[in-house]
Short mmCIF file of C-alpha atoms in Angstrom, two decimals:
data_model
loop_
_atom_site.label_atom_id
_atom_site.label_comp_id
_atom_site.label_asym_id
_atom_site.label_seq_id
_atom_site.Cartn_x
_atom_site.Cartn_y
_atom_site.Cartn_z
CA UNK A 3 27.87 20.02 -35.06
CA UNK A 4 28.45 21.94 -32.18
CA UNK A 5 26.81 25.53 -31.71
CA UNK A 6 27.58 28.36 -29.43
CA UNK A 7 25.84 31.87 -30.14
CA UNK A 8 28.18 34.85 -28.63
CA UNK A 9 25.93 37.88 -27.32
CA UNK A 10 28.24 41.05 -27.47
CA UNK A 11 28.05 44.79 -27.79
CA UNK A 12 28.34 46.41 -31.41
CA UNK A 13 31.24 48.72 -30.49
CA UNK A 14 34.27 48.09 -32.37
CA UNK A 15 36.65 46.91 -29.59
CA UNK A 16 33.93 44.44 -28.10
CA UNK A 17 33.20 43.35 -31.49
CA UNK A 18 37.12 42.28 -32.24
CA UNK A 19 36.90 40.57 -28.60
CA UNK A 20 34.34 38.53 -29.35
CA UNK A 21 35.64 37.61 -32.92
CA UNK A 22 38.78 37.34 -30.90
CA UNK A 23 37.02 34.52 -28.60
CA UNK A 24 35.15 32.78 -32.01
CA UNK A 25 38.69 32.31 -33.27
CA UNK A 26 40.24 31.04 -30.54
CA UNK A 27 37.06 28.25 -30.11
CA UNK A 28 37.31 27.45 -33.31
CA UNK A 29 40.95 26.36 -32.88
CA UNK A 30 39.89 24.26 -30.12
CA UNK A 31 37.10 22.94 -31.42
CA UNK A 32 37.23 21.96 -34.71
CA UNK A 33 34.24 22.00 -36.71
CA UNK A 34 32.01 24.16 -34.16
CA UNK A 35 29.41 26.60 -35.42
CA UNK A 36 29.70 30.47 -33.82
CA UNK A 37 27.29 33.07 -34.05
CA UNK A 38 27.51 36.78 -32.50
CA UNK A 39 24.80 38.12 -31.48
CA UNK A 40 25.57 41.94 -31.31
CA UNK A 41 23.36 44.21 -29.42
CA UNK A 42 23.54 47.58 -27.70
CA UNK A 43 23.10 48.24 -24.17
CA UNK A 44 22.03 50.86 -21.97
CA UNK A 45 25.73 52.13 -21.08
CA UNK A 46 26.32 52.47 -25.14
CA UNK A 47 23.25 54.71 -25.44
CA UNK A 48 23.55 57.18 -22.89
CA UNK A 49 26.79 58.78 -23.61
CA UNK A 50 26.25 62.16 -22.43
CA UNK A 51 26.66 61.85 -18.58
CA UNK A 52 29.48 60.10 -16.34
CA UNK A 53 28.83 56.16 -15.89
CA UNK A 54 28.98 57.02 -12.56
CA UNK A 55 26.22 58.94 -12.25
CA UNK A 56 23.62 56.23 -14.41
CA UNK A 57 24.11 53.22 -12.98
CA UNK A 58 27.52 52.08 -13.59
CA UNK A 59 29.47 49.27 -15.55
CA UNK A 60 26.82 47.10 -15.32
CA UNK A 61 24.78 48.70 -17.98
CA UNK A 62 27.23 47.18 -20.35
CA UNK A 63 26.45 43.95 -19.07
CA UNK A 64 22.50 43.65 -18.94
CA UNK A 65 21.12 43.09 -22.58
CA UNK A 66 23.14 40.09 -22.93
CA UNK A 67 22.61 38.71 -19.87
CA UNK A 68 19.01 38.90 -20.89
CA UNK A 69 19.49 37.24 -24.03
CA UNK A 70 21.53 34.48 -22.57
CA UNK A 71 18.15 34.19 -19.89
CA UNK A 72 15.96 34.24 -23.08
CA UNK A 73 18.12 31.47 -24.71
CA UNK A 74 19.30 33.79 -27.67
CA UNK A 75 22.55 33.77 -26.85
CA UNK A 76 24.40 31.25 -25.00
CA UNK A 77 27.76 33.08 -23.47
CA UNK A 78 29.03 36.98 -23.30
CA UNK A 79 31.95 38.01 -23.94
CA UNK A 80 33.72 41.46 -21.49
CA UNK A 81 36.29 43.28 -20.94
CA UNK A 82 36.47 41.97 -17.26
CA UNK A 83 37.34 45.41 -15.92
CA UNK A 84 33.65 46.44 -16.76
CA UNK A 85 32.01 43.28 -15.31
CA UNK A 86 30.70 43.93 -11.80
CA UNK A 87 32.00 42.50 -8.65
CA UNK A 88 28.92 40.41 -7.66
CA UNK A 89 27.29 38.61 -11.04
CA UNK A 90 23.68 38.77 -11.41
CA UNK A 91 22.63 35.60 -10.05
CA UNK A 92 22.29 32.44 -12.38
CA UNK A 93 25.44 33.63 -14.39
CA UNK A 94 29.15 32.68 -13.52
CA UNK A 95 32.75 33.22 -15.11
CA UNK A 96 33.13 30.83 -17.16
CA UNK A 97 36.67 32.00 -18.91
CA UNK A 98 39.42 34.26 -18.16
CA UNK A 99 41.17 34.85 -21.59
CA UNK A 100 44.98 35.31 -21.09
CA UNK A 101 45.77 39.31 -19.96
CA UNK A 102 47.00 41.48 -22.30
CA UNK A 103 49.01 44.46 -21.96
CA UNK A 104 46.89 46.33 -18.76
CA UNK A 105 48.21 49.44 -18.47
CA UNK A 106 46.66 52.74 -18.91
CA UNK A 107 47.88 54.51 -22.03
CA UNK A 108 48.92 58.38 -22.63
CA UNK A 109 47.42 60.03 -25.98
CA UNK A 110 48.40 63.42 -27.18
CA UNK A 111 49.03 65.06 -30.56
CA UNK A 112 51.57 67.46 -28.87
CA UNK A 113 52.84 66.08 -26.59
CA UNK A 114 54.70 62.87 -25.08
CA UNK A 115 54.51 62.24 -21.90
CA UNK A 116 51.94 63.90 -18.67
CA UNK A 117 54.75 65.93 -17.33
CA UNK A 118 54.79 67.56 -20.53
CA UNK A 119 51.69 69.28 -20.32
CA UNK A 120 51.87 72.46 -19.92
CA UNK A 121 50.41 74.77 -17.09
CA UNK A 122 46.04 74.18 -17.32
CA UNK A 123 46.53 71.58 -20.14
CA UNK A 124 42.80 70.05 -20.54
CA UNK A 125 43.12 66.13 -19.97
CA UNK A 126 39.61 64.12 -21.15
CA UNK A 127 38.89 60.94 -19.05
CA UNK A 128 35.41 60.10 -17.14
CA UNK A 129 37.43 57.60 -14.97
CA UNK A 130 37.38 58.83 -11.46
CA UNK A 131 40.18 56.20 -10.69
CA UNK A 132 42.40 58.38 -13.56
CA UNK A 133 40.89 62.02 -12.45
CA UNK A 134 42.42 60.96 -9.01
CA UNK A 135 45.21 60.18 -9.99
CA UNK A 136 45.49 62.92 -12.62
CA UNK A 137 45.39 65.40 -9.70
CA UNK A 138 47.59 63.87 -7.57
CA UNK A 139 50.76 64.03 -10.19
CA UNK A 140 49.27 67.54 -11.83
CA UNK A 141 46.44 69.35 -9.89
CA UNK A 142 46.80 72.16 -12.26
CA UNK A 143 45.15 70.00 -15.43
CA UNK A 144 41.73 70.23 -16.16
CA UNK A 145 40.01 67.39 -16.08
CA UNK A 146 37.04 66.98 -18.69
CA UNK A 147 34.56 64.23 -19.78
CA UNK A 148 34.94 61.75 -22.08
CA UNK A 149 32.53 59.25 -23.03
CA UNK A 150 32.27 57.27 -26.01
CA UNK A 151 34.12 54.33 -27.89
CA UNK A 152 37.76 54.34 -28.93
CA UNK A 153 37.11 56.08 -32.42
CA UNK A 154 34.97 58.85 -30.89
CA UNK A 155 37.03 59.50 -28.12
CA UNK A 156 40.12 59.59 -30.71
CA UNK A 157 37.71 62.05 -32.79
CA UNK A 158 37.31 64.01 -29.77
CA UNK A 159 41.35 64.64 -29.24
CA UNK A 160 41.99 65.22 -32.85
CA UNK A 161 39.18 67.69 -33.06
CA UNK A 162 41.02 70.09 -30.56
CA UNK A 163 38.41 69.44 -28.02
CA UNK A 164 41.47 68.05 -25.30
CA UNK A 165 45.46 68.46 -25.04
CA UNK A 166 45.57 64.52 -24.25
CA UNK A 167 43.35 61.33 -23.23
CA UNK A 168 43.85 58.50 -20.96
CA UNK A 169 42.37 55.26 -21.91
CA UNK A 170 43.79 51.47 -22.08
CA UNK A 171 46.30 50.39 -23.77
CA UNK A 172 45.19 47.10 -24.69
CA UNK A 173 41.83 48.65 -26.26
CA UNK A 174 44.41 50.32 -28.79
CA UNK A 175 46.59 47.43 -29.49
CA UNK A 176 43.78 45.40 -29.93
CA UNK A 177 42.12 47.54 -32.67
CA UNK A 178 45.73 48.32 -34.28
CA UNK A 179 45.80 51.74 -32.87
CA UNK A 180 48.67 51.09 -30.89
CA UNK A 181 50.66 53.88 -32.69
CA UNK A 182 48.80 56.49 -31.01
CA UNK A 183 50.13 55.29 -27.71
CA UNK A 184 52.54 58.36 -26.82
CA UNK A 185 53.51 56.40 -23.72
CA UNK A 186 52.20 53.97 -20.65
CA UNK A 187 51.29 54.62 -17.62
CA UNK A 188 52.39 51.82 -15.31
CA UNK A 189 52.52 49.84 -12.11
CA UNK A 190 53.24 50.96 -9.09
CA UNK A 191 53.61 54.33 -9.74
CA UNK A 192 50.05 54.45 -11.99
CA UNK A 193 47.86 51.86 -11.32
CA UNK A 194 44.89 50.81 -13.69
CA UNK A 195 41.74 49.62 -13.27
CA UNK A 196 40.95 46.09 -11.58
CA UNK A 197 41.25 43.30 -14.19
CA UNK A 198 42.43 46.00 -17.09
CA UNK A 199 43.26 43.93 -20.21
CA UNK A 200 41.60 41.01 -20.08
CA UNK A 201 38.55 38.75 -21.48
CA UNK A 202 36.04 37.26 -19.85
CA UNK A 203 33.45 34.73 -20.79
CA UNK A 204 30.11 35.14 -18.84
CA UNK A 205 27.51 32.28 -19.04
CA UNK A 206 24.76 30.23 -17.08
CA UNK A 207 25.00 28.92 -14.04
CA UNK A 208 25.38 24.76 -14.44
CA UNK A 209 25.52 25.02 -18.41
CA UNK A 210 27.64 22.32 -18.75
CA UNK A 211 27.97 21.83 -22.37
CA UNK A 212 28.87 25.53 -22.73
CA UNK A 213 31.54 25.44 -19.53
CA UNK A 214 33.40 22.75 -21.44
CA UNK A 215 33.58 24.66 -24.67
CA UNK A 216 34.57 27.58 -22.95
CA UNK A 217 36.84 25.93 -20.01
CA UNK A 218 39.83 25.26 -22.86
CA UNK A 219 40.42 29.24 -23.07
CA UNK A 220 40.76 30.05 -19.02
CA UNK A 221 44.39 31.32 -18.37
CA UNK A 222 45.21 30.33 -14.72
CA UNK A 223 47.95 32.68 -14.08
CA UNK A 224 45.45 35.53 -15.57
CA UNK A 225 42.48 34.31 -13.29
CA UNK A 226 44.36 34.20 -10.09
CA UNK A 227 46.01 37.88 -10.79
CA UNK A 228 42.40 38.77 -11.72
CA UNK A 229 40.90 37.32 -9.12
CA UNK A 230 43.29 38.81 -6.42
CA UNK A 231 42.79 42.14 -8.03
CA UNK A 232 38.79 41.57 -7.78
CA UNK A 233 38.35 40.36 -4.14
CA UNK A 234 40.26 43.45 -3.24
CA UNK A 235 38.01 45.65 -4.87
CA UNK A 236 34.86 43.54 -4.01
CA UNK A 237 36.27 44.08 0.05
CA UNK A 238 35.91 47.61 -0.77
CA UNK A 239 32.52 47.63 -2.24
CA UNK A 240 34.17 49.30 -5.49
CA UNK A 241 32.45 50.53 -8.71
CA UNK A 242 32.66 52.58 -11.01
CA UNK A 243 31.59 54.84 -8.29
CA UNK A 244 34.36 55.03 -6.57
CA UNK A 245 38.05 55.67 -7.86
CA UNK A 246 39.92 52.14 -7.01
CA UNK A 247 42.58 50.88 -8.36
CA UNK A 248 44.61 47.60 -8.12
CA UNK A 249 47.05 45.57 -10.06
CA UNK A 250 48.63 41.73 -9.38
CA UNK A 251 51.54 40.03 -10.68
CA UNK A 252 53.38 36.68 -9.58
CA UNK A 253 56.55 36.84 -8.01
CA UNK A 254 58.93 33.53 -8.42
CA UNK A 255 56.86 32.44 -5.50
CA UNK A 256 53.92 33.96 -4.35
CA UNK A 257 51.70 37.10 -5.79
CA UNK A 258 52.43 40.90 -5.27
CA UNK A 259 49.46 43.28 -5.11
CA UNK A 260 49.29 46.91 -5.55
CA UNK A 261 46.10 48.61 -4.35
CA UNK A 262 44.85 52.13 -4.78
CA UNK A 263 42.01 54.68 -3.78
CA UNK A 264 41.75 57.94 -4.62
CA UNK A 265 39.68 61.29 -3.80
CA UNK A 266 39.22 62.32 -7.78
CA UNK A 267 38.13 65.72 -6.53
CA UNK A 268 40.92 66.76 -3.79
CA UNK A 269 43.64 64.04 -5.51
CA UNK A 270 44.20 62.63 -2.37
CA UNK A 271 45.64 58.80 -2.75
CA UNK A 272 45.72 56.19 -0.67
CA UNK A 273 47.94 53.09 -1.17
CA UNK A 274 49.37 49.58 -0.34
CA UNK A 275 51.92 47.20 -1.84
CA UNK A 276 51.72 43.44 0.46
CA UNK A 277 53.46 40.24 -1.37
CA UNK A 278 52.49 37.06 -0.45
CA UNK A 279 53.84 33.21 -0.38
CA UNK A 280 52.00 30.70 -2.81
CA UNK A 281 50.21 31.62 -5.67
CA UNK A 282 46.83 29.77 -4.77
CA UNK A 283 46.07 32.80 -2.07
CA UNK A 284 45.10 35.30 -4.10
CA UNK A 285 41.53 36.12 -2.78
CA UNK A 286 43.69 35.95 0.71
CA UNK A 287 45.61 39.08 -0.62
CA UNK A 288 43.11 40.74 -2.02
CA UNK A 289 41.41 41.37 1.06
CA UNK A 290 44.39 41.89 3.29
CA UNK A 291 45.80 44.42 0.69
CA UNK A 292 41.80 46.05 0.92
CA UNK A 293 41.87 46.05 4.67
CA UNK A 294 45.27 47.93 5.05
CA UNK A 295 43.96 50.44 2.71
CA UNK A 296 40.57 50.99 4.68
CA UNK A 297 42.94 51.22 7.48
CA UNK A 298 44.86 53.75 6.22
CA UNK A 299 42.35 56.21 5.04
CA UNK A 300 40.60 54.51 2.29
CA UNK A 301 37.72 54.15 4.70
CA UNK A 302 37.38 57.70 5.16
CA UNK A 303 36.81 58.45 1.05
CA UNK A 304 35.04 55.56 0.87
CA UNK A 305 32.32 56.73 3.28
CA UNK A 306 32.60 60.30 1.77
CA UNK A 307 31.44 58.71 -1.63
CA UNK A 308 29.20 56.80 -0.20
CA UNK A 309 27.42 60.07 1.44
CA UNK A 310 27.67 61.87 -1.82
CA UNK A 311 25.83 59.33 -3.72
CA UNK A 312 22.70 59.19 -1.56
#
């Protein structure tokens, strides 16, 4: 009998990923034993300042990687738009799950769409990639806060506390929520976060009986989008730090990536769309798209940020 323990957070959208990847190993494995291991990290406990400003995305990462170091647990399961650029080392992708829907959703009780806010409207995101871009399209909104899960930032809009929320689309989908969805914010005019939407397996480095459990679930179209999107954003040293944006797609026969970085306090964006020939240069385009951006300004918020934060 095989037997493959899952580490994962407790909140209720990783929990339905990680059910989500059980399932779809137990289809491909018949007869394999799954366990989750659900734990909380340090980005689920401290809820009451910015990511940004305690250590970023990768507090959601470092209780399981621990357990998978401590043999508790022998994969994680992300949301690969929270996983770092650089792994801690010993660990490795193992899995990108197929992408779903990765754009950036609009939630309101009033209202439909952005431009129908009115005048001051108060908008709730802690994404500095969506406050930037927030202020370029309406730079009379105010921007507030917004930490939590899906439920408590729902809570949070239903209690009066905002006129609308950002957050992603496939987070709602994927915990039937979808209804709330008042409409999406999309490529190229909105971009969303790097790897937005899809699944990710993390597990030890040379692990081979757990890399061929896992292997069966990788998506190759998703990974080489993914992976363009990613060596764009590694090129530009992004985090949650620092308000980047990108988003690939193939053409009939090559990749097209759209990059983005933003000033989230001024609303200042920078941008640039390259296509490329062959789908198998992905990490090519990543960093071409980076360095056009650097050279047309990006550079210049970039080192602001980078100022700020010391």
């Amino acid at each position: 009998m095989k037997r493959l323990r899952i580490a994962t957070r407790q909140s209720a959208l990783a929990l339905w990923q990680a059910e989500h990847v059980a399932a779809r190993l137990r289809m491909a494995h018949p007869g394999i034993d799954i366990e989750l291991v659900p734990m909380t990290t340090r980005g689920d406990q401290v809820l009451d300042r910015p990511l940004s400003e305690i250590g970023g995305k990768g507090l959601f990462l470092k209780e399981l990687e621990v357990a998978m170091l401590e043999d508790r647990a022998d994969i994680a399961v992300h949301s690969l738009k929270d996983v770092p650029m650089e792994l801690e080392p010993g660990f490795s992708i193992g899995a990108v799950l197929e992408r779903a829907d990765a754009a950036d959703a609009f939630i309101s009780n009033a209202y439909a769409r952005l431009d129908e806010l009115p005048n001051a409207a108060r908008v709730g995101t802690s994404s500095l990639r969506r406050q930037a871009q927030l202020r370029a399209l309406r730079p009379d909104l105010e921007l507030l806060d917004l930490r939590g899960n899906v439920n408590t930032r729902l809570a949070k809009l239903d209690a009066g506390n905002y006129d609308a929320i950002i957050l992603a689309c496939a987070g709602l989908e994927r915990l039937g929520m979808g209804d709330r969805i008042r409409s999406r914010l999309i490529a190229p005019e909105w971009l969303s976060a790097v790897a937005q939407g899809a699944i990710a397996i993390e597990q030890r480095v040379g692990d081979e009986r757990v890399g061929g459990l896992v292997a069966v679930l990788d998506d190759a179209d998703t990974r080489r989008c993914v992976e363009c999107e990613r060596a764009m954003n590694r090129r530009l040293h992004g985090s949650c730090n620092v308000p980047i944006a990108g988003y690939c797609v193939e053409t009939e026969s090559g990749l097209v990536l759209y990059g983005l970085v933003g000033d989230a306090g001024s609303g200042q964006l920078v941008r640039a769309e390259v296509e490329i020939a062959g789908r198998d240069r992905g990490v090519e385009l990543g960093e071409q798209v980076a360095s056009l951006l650097l050279e047309r300004g990006a550079a210049a918020i970039l080192g602001k940020l980078a100022v700020c934060r010391t």
